[in-house]
Every structure is written in C-alpha cells, then in structure tokens.
Short mmCIF file of C-alpha atoms and ligand atoms in Angstrom, two decimals:
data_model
loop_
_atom_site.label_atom_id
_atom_site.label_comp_id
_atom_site.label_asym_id
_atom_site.label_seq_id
_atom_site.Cartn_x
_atom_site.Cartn_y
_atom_site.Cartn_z
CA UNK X 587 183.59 138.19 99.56
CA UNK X 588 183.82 137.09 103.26
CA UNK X 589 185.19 140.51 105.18
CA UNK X 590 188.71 139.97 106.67
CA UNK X 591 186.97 141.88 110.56
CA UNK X 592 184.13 144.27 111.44
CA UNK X 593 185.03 146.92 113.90
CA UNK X 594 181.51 148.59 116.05
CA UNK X 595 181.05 151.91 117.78
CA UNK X 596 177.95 152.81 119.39
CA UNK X 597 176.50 156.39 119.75
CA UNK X 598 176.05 157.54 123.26
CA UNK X 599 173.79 159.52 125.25
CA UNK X 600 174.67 161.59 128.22
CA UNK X 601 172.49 160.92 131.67
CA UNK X 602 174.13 164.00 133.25
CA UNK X 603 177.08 165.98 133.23
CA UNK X 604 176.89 168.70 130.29
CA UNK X 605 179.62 170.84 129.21
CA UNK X 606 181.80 169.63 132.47
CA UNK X 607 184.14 167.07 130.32
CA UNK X 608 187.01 170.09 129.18
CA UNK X 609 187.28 171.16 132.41
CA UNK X 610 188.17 168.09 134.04
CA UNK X 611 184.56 167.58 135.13
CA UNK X 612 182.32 164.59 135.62
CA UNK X 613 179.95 163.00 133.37
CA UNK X 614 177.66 159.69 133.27
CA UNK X 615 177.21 158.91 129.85
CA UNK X 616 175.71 155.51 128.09
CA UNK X 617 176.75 153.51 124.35
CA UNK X 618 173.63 153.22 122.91
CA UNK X 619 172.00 150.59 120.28
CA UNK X 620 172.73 153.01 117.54
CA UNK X 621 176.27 153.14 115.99
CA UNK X 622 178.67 152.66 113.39
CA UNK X 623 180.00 149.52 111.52
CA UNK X 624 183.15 149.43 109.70
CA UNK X 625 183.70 146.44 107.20
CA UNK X 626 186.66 145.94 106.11
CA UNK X 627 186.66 143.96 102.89
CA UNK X 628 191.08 144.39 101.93
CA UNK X 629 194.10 145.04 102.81
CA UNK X 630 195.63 147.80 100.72
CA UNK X 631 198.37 150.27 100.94
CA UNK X 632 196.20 153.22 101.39
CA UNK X 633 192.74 153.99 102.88
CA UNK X 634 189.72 153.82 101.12
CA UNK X 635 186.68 154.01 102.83
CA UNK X 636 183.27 154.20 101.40
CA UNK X 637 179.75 155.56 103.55
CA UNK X 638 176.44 153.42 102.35
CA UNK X 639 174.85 156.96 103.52
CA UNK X 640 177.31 159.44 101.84
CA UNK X 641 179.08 157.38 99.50
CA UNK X 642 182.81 156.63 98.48
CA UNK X 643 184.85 159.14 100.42
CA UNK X 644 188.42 160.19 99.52
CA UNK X 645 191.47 158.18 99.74
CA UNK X 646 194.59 158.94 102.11
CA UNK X 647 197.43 157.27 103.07
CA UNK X 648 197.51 155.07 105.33
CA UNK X 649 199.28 157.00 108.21
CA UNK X 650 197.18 159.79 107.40
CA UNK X 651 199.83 161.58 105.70
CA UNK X 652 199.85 164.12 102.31
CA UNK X 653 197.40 166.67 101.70
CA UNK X 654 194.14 166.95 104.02
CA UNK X 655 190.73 165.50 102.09
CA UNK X 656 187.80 167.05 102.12
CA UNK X 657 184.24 165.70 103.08
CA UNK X 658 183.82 162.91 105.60
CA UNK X 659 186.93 161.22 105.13
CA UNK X 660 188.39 163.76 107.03
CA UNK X 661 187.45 161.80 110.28
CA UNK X 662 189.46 158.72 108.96
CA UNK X 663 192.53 160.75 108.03
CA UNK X 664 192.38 162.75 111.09
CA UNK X 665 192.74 159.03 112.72
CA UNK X 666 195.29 157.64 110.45
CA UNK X 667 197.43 161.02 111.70
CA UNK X 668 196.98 160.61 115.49
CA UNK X 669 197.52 156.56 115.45
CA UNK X 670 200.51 157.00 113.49
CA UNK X 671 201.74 159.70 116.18
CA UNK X 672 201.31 156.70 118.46
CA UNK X 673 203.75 154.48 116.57
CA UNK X 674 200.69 152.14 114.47
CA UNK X 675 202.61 150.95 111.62
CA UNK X 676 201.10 151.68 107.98
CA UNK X 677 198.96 149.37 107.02
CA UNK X 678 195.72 150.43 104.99
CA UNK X 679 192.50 148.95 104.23
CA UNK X 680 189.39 149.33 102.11
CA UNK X 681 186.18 149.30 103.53
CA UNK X 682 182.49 149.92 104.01
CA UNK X 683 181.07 152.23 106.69
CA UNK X 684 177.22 151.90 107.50
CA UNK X 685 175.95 154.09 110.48
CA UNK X 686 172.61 154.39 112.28
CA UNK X 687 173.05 156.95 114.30
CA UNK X 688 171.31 160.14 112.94
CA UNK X 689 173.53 162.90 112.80
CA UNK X 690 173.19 166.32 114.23
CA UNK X 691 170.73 164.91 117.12
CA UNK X 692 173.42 165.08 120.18
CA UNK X 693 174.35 161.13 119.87
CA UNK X 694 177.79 161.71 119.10
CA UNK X 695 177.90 159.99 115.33
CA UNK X 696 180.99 161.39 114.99
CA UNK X 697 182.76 160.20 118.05
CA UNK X 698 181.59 156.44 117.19
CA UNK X 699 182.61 156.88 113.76
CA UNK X 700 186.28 158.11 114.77
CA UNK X 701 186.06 155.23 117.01
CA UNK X 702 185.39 152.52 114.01
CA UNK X 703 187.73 153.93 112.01
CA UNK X 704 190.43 153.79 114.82
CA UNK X 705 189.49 150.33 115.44
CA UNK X 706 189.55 148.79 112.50
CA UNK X 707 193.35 150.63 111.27
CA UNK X 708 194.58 149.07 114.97
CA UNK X 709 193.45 145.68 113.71
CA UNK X 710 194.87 145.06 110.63
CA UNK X 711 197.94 147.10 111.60
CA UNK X 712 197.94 144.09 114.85
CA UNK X 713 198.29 147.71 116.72
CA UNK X 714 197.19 147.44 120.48
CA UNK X 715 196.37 150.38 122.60
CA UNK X 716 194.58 150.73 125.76
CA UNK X 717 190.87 151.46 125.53
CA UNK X 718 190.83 154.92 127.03
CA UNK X 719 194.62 155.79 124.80
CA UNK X 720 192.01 155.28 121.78
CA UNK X 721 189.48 157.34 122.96
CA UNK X 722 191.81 160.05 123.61
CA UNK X 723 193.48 159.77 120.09
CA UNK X 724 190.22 159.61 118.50
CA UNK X 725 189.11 163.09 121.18
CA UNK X 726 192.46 164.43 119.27
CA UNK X 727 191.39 163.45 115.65
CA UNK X 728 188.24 165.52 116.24
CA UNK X 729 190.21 168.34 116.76
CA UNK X 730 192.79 167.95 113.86
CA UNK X 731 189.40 166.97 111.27
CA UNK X 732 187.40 169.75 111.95
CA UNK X 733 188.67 171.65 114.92
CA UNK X 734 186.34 170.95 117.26
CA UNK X 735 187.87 171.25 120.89
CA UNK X 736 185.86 168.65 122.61
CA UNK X 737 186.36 167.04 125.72
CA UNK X 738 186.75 163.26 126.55
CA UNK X 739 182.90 162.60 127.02
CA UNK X 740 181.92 161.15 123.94
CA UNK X 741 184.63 158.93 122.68
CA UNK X 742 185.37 157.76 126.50
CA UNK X 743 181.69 156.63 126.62
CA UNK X 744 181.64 154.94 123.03
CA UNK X 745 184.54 152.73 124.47
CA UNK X 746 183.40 152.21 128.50
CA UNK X 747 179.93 151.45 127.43
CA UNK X 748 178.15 148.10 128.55
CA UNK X 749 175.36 147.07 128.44
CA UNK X 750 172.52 148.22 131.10
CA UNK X 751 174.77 150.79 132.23
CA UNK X 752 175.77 154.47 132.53
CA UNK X 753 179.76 155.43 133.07
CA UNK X 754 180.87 157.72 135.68
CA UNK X 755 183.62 159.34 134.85
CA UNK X 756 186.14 161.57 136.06
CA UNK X 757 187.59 163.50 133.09
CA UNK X 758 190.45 164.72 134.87
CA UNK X 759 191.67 160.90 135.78
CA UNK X 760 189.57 159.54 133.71
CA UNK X 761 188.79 157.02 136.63
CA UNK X 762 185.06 155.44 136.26
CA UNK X 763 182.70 152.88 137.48
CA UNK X 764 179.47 151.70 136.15
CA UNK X 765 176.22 152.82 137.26
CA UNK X 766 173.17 150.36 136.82
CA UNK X 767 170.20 151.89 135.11
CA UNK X 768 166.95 150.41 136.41
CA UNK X 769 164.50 148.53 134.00
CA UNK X 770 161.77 150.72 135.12
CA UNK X 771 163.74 154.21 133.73
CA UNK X 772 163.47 154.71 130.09
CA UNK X 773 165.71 157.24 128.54
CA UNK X 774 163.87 158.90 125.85
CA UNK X 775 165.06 161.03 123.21
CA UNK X 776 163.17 163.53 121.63
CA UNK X 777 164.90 165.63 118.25
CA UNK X 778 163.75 168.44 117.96
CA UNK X 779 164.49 168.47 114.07
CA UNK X 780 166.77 171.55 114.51
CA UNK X 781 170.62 170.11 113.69
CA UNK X 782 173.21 171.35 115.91
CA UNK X 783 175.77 171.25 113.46
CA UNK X 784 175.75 174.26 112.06
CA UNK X 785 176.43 177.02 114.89
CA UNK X 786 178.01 174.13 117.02
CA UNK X 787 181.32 174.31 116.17
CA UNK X 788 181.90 178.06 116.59
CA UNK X 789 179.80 178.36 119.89
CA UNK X 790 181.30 175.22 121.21
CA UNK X 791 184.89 176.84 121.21
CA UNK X 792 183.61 180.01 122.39
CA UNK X 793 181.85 178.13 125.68
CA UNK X 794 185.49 176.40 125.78
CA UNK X 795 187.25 179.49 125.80
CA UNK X 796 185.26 181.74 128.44
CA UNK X 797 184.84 178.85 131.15
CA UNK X 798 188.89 178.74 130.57
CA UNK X 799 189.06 182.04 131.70
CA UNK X 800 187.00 182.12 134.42
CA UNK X 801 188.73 178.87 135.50
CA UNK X 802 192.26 180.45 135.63
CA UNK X 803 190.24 184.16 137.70
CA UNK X 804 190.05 181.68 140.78
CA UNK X 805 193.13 180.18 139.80
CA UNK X 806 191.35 176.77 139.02
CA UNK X 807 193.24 173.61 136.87
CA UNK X 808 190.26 171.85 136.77
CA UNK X 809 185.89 172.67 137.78
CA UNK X 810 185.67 170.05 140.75
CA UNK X 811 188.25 172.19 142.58
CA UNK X 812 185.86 175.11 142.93
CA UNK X 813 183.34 175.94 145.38
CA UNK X 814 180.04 178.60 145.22
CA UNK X 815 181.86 180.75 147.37
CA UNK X 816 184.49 181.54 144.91
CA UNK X 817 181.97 183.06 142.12
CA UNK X 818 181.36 186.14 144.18
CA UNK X 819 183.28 188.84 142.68
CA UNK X 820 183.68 187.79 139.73
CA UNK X 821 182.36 189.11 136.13
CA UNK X 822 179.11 188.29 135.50
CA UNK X 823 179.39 186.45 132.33
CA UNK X 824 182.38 184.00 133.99
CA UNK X 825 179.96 183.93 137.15
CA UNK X 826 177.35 182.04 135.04
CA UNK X 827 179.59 179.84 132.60
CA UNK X 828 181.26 178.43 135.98
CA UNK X 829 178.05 178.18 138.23
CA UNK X 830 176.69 175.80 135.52
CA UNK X 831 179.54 173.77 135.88
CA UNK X 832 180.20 173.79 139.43
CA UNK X 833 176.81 172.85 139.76
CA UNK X 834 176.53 170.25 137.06
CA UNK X 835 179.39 168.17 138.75
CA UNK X 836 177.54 168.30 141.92
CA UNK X 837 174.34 167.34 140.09
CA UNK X 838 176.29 164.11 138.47
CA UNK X 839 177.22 162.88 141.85
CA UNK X 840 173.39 163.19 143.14
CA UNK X 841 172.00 161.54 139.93
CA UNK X 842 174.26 158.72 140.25
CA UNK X 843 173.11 158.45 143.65
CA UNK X 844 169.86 158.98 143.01
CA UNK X 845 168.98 156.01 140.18
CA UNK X 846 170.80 153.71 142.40
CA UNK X 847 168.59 153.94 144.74
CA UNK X 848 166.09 153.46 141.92
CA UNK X 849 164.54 157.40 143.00
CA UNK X 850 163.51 158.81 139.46
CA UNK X 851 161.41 161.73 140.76
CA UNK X 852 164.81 162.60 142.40
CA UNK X 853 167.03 161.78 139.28
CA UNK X 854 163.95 163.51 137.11
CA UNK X 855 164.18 167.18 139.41
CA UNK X 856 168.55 166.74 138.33
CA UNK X 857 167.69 166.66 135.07
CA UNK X 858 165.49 169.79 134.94
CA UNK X 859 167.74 171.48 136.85
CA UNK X 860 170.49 170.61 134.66
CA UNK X 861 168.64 172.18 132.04
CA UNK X 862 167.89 175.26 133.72
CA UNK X 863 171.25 175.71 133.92
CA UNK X 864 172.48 174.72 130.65
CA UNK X 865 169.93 177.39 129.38
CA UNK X 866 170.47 180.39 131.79
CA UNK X 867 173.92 179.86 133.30
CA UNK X 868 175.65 178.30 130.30
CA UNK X 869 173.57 179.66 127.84
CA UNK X 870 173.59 176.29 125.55
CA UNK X 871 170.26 175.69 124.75
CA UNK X 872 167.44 177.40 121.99
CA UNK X 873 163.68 178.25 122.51
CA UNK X 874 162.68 174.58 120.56
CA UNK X 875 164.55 172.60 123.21
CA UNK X 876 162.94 174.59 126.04
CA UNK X 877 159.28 173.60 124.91
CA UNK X 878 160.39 170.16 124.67
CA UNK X 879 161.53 169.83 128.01
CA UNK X 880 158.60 171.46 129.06
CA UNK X 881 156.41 168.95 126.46
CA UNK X 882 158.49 166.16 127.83
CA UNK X 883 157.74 167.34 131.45
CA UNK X 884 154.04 167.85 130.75
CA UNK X 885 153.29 164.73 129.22
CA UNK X 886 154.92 162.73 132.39
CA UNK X 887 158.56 162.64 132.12
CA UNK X 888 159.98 162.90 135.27
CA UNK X 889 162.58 165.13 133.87
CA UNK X 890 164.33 166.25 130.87
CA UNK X 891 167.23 168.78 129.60
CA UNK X 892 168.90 169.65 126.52
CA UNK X 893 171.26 166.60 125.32
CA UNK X 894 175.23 167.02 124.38
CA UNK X 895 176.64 170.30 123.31
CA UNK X 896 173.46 172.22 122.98
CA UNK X 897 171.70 174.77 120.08
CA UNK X 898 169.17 172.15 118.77
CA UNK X 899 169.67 168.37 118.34
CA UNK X 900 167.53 166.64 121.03
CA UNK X 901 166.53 166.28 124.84
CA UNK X 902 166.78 163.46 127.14
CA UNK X 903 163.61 162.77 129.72
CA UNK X 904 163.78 160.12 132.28
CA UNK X 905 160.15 158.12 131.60
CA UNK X 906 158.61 154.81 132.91
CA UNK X 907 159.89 152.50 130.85
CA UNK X 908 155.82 151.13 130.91
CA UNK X 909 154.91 154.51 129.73
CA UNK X 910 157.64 155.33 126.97
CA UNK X 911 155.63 154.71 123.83
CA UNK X 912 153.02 157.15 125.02
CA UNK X 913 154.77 160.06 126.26
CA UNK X 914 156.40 159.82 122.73
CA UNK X 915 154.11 160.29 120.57
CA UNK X 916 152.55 162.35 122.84
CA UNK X 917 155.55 165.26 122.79
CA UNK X 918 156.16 164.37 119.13
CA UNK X 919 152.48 165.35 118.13
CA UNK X 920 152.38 168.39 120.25
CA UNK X 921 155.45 169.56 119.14
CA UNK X 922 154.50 169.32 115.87
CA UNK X 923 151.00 171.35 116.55
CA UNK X 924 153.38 174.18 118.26
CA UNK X 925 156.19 174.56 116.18
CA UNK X 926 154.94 173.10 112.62
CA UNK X 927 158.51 171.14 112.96
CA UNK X 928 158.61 167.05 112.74
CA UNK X 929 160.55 166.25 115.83
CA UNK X 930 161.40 162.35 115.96
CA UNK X 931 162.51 160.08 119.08
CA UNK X 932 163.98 156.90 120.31
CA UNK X 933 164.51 154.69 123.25
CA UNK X 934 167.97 154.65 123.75
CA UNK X 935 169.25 151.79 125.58
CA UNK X 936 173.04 150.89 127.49
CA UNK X 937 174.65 149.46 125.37
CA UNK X 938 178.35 147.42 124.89
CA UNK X 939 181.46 149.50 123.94
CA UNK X 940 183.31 149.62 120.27
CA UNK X 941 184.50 145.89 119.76
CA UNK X 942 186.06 144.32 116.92
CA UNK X 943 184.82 141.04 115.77
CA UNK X 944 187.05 138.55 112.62
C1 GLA B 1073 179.84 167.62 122.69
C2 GLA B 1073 181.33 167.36 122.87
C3 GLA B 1073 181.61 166.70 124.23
C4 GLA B 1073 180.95 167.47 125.36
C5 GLA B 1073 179.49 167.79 125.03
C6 GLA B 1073 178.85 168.67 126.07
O1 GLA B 1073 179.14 166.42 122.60
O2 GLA B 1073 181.81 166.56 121.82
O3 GLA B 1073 182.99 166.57 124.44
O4 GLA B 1073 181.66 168.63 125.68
O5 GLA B 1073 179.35 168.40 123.77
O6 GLA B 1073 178.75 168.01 127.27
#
C-alpha cells in the first residue's frame, strides 16, 4: 500500500540554556538525526495509531474528543484536543509510528512525537498553522497528556531545527536566529543508563513552581529582567533556583558567542559551569551525571553538563569532532568500571526541523 504522506520530527539536544525556557529565558537548542516518523497509511473517521516499538495504541476521535486513553496514545489525543481548539477540522487517520530516539535519555522523544502526530492530523485535515503556533499547541498537549508543565524548548527546537545549526531563542518572544556549529565541535552524548522519567515529572513541576515564586519576590514577569543584585535578601532556597537561571541566560549569550568565534575551550568552561549550577543552584542533577561530566572532562571533553530536565538521562560534552570516537568509549568503559551501569552514547548532529513529505 503506497502511504497517502509521512510527517518527521527530530529529537533535539540542548547546547545551553537549562531550565530557563518557563521563565521566559533563553536557550540554544539543535534537531538531531534521531526522531520520529509518522506514516500515514488511511483516511478514517477516527485515530488509530500504531508504535512498531510499543504496538497498536488506543483509538480516539479525531478531534481528540470522549474519554481520555491510556498508554501512549495519550500524546496523540492530547494533540487531536489542542488542534481542534485551534479550529483543525475532524479528519482522522490510521497510521504507523516508528521512533529512534531512545526515550528517557534527555532528547525530547516526546516533544518530536507530539510534533509528528500534530503534523500529520494538519495534513490530511489541509490545516495550516504557523511553525512556532504548532510547537506551542504541541508544548500545550504535553501538559493536557501527562501534565507535564514544560516550557517551549523542546517542541520550538524540533520545528526551528536545520541542519548544521543550533537555535537561539528567546522564549519570551520566541524571536531566534541560527547559530553555526563548527565541523571541528562534536556534541557527544553520553546516557548514563539512569531514565529520567520516573521522578521527572513531579520534580519538574516542583522546580517550576519555586523559581515562580522567587520570580514574583523581585517582582519579575520573566528571568532576563533580573540582575545579581536583586538575589540579596532573599530566601535561600529562591536565591539558588534564580541564580541558576540568571546565570544560565547570561551563559547562553557567551556560548553563542563563543562557538562563533569557533573558541571551544571557551564554549567547553560554559558548559561546566552550566553544570555546576544545574547541580548546586538548581539542584537538577544526580551523583551518576556528576562522574560523567567529570569522565567526560577527564577523558578530553572540553566541557560537559547534565542534558534537558535533569535526574539521570544523559550529558552533553563539547569534543573534537577528530577525537569523538575515542573519548566515547573511553567514558563509556570507565563508567562502566565505576558504577557497574552500561551507559551508551551518540554523536548527535544539527539536524532539519519536522517536515511533511506526500
Ligand atoms: C525538559 C522540558 C523543557 C525544558 C527542559 C529543561 O526537557 O520539556 O521544556 O524545561 O526540561 O531545560
């Protein structure tokens, strides 16, 4: 049976800019290689969507309507609802979903599936919206499928992404521009084996929650708006959330600079600062993702820090493209003789946006 379209959405990883995105902060992600594919195979009145991974996954109607399903399908429904909010008219589909991004390593396998999904109901419905209207619909469907308040980070970057390049973006405006990574700078990504998943959701909000308040103690709409000087005073607890992301914006701005001018020992010292913050300040990371930033470091990363929402998944080090193979297995192997855990990694590289393709 020839399929009637394809719709793609790639994973991401994030170069900088951790925990910033719900507070109107700036991150510089990258699409990746890895990502999901969405085939549909029929038109249909409802939505039927089967996983080559998880198998065939409940049908729901096709403006996401009726009672919630369970399992994975969730996602789709969740999209069905908020494109239907937008005015897409009901048309459903059956199709097949094949993904290659792992889950629970920080490369957002959720975002690009929402993505897909989103994708592929706009086509057949002939149901245009702009890019970034898609991304926020599919930022909303996260919420409504598993109520996960996340920012714009992930689903922006599954839809800005192109290929040799990282996003800047401005999550209050959502404003961007591209920034070119150099040939010589290898993003590696190391998984520590631990998934995020399970403790994500529940610390996630909670990170959400107290940077919230200590946004509205200096009377803050969004982080880029405060300086140092307004932490003093302050509780110690909201001190630290919003030093981490006072400091992370600043650090975006200075990466961005920094591999532009093709300076990876200065882009490499961002990173581990990054992560020193993300582990003392915002309190994100666990004692596995510490060793293998310090692995990473040791083995001749320039730099490295934890990856995405934090507690487990994986790290991202800045390498010599030359030199990525080796510093791989190198940090796998070790980490492996430390913890007795089988870590994994991958060369992620920029990579286009979701597209659809008849
Ligand atoms: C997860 C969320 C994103 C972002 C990151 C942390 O990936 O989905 O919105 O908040 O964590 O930077």
């Amino acid at each position: 049976m020839t399929p009637i379209l394809t719709a793609w959405a790639p994973g991401r990883v994030n170069l900088i800019g951790e925990h910033t995105d719900y507070s109107g902060g700036l991150v510089l992600p990258a699409a990746i290689q890895l990502g999901v594919t969405v085939t549909v195979d029929a038109l249909s009145d409802t939505v039927a969507l089967a996983s080559s991974k998880l198998g065939p996954g409940e049908p729901f109607a096709s403006d996401g309507g009726g009672a919630p399903v369970t399992g994975w399908a969730r996602y789709g429904q969740a999209v069905a609802a908020e494109l239907a909010e937008l005015g897409r008219p009901a048309a459903g589909l059956t199709a097949r979903i094949e993904s290659t991004v792992p889950t629970g390593a920080g490369l957002s396998s959720s975002a690009a599936l929402e993505v897909a999904i989103a994708l592929a109901l706009c086509a057949v419905a002939e149901f245009e919206l702009e890019p970034l209207e898609l991304a926020l619909a599919c930022q909303r469907a996260e919420l409504r499928a598993v109520g996960k308040p996340c920012g714009i980070l992930d689903q922006a970057a599954c839809i800005l992404g192109r290929p040799g390049v990282a996003i800047l973006l401005d999550c209050a405006t959502l404003e961007h521009r591209e920034v070119h990574v150099p040939d010589e700078a290898a993003l590696l990504v190391v998984d520590s084996g631990i998934g995020h998943e399970d403790d994500d959701g529940m610390a996630y909000a909670q990170r959400r929650q107290e940077l919230e308040h200590a946004l509205a103690l200096v009377g803050a709409t969004r982080s880029t708006e405060v300086s140092m000087e307004q932490l003093d005073g302050l509780d110690p607890l909201s001190a630290r959330r919003l030093r981490h992301v006072v400091s992370e914006n600043r650090r975006v701005l200075d990466f961005a600079a920094a591999i532009e001018e093709r300076d990876l020992a200065e882009a490499g010292r961002l990173l581990l600062a990054g992560h020193a913050s993300l582990r003392d300040d915002y309190e994100v990371s666990i004692p596995e993702i510490d060793l293998l930033v310090e692995l990473t470091h040791d083995a001749g990363a320039y730099g490295a820090r934890q990856l995405g929402g934090g507690f487990g998944g994986s790290v991202l080090a800045l390498v010599d493209t030359a030199r990525a193979d080796e510093i791989a297995y190198d940090v796998v192997s070790r980490y492996r003789e430390r913890t007795g855990r089988d870590g994994d990694s991958l060369t992620a590289h920029p990579s286009a946006g979701a597209a659809v393709r008849r």
